Each structure stands twice: as structure tokens, then as C-alpha cells.
Coordinates of C-alpha atoms in Angstrom, one line a residue:
Chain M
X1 CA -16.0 11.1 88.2
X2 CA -16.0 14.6 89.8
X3 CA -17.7 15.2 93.4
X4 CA -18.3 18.8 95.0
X5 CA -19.4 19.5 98.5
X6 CA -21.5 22.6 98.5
X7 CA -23.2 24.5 101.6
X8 CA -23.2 26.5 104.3
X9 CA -19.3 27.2 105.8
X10 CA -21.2 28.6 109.4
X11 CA -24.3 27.1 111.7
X12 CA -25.1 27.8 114.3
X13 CA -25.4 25.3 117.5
X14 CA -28.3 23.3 117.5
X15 CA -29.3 24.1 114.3
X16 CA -29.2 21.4 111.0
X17 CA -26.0 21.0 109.1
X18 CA -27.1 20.7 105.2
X19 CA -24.3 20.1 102.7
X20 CA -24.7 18.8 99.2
X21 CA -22.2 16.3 96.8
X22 CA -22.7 17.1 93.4
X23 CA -21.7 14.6 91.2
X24 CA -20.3 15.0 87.6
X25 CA -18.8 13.0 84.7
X26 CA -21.3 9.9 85.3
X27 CA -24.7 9.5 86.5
X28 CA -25.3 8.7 90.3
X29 CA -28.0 6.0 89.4
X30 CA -25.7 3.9 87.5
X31 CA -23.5 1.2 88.7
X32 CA -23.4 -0.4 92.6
X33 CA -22.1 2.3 94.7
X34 CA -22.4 3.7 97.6
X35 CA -22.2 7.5 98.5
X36 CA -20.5 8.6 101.5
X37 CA -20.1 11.2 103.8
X38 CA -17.0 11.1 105.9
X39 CA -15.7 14.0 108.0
X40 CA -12.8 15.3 109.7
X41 CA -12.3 17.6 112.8
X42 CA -8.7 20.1 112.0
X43 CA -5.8 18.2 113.0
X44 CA -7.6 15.0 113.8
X45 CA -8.5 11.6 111.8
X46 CA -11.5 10.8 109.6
X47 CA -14.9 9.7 110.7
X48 CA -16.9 8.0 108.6
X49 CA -20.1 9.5 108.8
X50 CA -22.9 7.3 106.8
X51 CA -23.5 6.1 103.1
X52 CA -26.4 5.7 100.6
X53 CA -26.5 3.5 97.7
X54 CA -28.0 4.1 94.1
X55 CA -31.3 2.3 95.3
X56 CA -31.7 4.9 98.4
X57 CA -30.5 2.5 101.3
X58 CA -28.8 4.0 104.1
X59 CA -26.2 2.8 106.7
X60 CA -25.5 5.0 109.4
X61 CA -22.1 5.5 111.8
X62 CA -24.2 4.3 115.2
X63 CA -22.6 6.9 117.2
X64 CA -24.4 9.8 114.4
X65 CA -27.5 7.7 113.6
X66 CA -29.7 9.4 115.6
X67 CA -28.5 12.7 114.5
X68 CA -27.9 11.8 110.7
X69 CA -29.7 11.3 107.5
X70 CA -28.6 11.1 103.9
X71 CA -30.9 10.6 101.1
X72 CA -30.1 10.6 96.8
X73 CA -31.6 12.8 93.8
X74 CA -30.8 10.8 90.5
X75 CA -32.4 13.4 88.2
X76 CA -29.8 16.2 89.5
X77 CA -26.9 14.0 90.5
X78 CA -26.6 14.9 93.8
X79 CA -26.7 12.8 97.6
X80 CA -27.2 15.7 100.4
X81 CA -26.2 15.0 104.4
X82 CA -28.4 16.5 107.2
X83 CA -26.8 16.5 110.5
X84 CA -29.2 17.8 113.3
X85 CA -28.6 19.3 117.0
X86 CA -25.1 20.3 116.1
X87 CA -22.5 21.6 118.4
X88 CA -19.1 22.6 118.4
X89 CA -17.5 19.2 118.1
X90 CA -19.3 18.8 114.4
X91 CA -17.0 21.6 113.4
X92 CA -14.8 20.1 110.7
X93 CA -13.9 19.4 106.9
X94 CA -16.5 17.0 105.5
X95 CA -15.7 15.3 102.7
X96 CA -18.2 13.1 100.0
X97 CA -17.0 10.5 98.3
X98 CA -17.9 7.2 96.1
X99 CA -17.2 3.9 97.0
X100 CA -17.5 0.2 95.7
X101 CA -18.3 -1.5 98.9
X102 CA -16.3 -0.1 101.7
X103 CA -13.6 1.4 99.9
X104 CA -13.9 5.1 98.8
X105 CA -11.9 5.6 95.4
X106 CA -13.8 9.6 94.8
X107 CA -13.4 12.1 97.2
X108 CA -14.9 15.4 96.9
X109 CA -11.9 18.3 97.7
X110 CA -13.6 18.7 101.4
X111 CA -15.6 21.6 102.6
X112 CA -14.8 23.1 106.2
X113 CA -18.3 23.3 108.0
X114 CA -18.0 25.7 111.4
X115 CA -20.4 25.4 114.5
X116 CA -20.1 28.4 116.1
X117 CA -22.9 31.3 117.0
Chain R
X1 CA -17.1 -1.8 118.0
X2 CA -14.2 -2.2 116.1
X3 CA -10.9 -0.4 117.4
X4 CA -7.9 0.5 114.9
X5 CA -4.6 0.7 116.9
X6 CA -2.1 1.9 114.5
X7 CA 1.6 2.3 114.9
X8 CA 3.9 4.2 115.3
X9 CA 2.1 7.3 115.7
X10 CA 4.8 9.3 113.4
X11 CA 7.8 8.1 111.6
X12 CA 10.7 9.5 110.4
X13 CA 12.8 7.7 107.7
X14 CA 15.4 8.7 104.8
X15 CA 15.0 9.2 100.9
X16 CA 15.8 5.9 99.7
X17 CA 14.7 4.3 102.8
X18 CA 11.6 2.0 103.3
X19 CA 8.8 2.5 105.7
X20 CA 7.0 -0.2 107.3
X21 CA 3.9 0.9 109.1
X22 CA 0.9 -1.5 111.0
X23 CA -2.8 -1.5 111.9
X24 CA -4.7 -4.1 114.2
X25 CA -7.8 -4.7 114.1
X26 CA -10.1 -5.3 117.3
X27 CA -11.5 -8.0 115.4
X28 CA -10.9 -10.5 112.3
X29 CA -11.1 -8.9 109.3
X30 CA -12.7 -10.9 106.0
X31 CA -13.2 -8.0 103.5
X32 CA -13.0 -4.0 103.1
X33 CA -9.9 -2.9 104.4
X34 CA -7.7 -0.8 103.0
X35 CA -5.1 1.8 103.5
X36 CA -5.0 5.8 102.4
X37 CA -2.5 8.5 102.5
X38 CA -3.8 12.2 102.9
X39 CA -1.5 15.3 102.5
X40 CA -2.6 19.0 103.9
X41 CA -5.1 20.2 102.5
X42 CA -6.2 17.1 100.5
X43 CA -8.8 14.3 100.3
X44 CA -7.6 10.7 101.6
X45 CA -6.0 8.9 98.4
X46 CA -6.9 5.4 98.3
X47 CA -3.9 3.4 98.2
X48 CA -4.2 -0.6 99.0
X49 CA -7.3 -2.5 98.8
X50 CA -8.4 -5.8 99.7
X51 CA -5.4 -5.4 102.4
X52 CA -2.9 -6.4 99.5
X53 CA -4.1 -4.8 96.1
X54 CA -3.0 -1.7 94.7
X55 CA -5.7 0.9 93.7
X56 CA -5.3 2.6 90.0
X57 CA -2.3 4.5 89.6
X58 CA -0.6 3.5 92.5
X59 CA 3.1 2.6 92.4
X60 CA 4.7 -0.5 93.0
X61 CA 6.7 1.3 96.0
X62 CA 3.3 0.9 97.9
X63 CA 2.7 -2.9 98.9
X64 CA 0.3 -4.0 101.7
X65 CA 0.5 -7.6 103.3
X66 CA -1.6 -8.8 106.5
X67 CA -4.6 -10.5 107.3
X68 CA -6.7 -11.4 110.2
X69 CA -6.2 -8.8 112.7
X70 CA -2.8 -7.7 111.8
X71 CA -2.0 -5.7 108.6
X72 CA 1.4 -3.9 107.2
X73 CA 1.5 -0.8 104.9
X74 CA 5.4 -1.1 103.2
X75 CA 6.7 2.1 100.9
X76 CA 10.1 1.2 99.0
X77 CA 12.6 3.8 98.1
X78 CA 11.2 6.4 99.7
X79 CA 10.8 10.1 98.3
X80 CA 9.7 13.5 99.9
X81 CA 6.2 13.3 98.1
X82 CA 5.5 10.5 100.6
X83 CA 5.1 13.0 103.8
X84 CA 1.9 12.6 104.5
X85 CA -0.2 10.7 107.1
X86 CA -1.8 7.5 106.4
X87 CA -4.9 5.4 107.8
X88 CA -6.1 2.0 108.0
X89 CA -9.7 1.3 107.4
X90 CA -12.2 -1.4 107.9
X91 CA -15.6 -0.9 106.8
X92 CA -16.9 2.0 108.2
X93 CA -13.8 2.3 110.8
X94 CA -10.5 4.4 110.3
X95 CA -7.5 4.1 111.8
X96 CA -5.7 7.5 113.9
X97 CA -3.3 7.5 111.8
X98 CA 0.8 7.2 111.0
X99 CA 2.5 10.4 110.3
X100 CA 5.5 10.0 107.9
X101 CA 8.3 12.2 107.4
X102 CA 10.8 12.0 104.7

């Protein structure tokens, strides 16, 4: 299993962060996972962001929820992120990535998302 | 909210050595933690799952032990390939972080 962050490297503050995972070498509908995004500010630790499972339920950090949302395409093997109102401190690498419950065995290689005008 | 305290905050040990490194948790654990190591540039590597069980291709260097509150990330016989930093994680909380130099 492959995964591959894709989107826009700039936005501007207050404007919606959209990022899509692309998944390959197995279908996204199949099995019990759950897809993740988790990010991670330069030089700092990782923040996991919110996941969505194969049947389209979501989980969300509480300290993003009401700035976050995450939803699944099966027929194109994709999960996107949408991160509104950003600012400066959303500046980071955000990673996708698959896991079996909570633990996240697929990572995407990361893909640095600046807020900056 | 669940708070990670890990420690120490950066290590420094010999080829050869071994590295012990720890993670509390705020609160009792019963499932989901595990431990990764991430290198510059690079996505978090799972490592230890289930607090004690190796993930798929890990060596047998890499042992974890713990439960409860209080968990332990051990790497035998050290090599340079192990500089990197490495989190704790429970559920949907990480750890800051050991950094460990070979």
C-alpha cells in the first residue's frame, strides 16, 4: 500500500486548506481501516489531526473539530482533508496515513503546506 | 485530555550501547499505544505496538515493555541508523519526543 498527499504548498490566511491522499496498491473500501491525517509544524512533534474509516465515519482531534473535516471517495481511492480559517500556526508537513485501530502502519512521504499571504 | 511526558528530551549513547527511553501517560492505558521513530525528512516508522509487539520488519534490537501509565522503548546494540527522534502514542495523542544520537 502506497499513499500520496497532493495539493496546494501555499494559502493564504483564512482561507481552506484542501490536500488529497491518494491511495494505491489496494482499494480504500476494503478491510477495517481508518484514514488519517496527522500533521507536523518544522522542528516540532506530530499532531494527530482526525481519521475516517472505510464506511465514512469521522473522529476528529477536539482542539481542530470545529475547523476540520475529512470525508472518503471509494471509486477513486482517495480520503481529502479540509482545514478552514487557517493561520500561520497550520503551517506545516501533513502527512496521510492508514491505520488498524489507532496505530498508523502507511504514511504518505508528507507534504509541507505554508500559511502565508 | 491525555498528556504524554516523555523522557529524556535527547540522548546520547555509544555504537554498541543500549538505549532506554520512557513515556507516561496522564492516564491508564488499555489499548493503542505504540512507539515510532522518524528521521529528517521522513514519515514516522511504526515500531512497537500493543506497547510490547514489534511491527513488520522491525528488529529484535527494538523491544518495548510497560503498561498502565508507564511505558519503556529499549534499543540493543546500538548503530548510527538509530539517530532519529522517537514518540509515544496513545490513541489519538503523541508524545514530544526523545531525540537519540548515536
Amino acid at each position: 500500500v502506497q499513499l500520496q498527499e497532493s495539493g496546494p504548498g501555499l494559502v493564504k490566511p483564512s482561507q481552506t486548506l484542501s490536500l488529497t491522499c491518494n491511495v494505491s496498491g489496494g482499494s480504500i473500501g476494503s478491510g477495517s481501516y481508518y484514514w488519517s491525517w496527522i500533521r507536523q509544524p518544522a522542528g516540532k512533534g506530530l499532531e494527530w489531526m482526525g481519521r475516517i474509516s472505510t464506511s465514512g465515519s469521522t473522529d476528529y482531534n477536539p482542539s481542530l473539530k470545529s475547523r476540520v473535516s475529512m470525508s472518503i471517495d471509494k471509486s477513486t481511492d482517495q480520503f481529502s482533508l479540509r482545514l478552514n480559517s487557517v493561520t500561520a500556526a497550520d503551517t506545516a508537513v501533513y502527512y496521510c496515513a492508514r491505520a488498524v485501530l489507532w496505530r498508523w502502519s502507511y504514511w504518505g512521504q508528507g507534504i509541507l503546506v505554508t500559511v502565508s499571504s | 485530555e491525555v498528556v504524554m511526558t516523555q523522557s529524556p528530551a535527547t540522548l546520547s549513547v555509544s555504537p554498541g550501547e543500549r538505549a532506554t527511553l520512557s513515556c507516561r501517560v496522564s492516564q491508564s492505558v488499555s489499548n493503542g499505544f505504540a512507539w515510532y521513530q522518524q528521521k529528517p525528512g521522513q514519515a514516522p516508522r511504526l515500531l512497537i505496538y500493543g506497547a510490547s509487539t514489534r511491527a513488520s520488519g522491525i528488529p529484535d534490537r527494538f523491544s518495548g515493555s510497560g503498561s498502565g501509565t508507564e511505558f519503556t522503548l529499549t534499543i540493543s546494540s546500538l548503530q548510527s541508523e538509530d539517530s532519529a527522534v522517537y514518540y509515544c502514542q496513545q490513541e489519538g495523542t503523541f508524545g514530544p519526543g526523545t531525540r537519540l544520537e548515536i
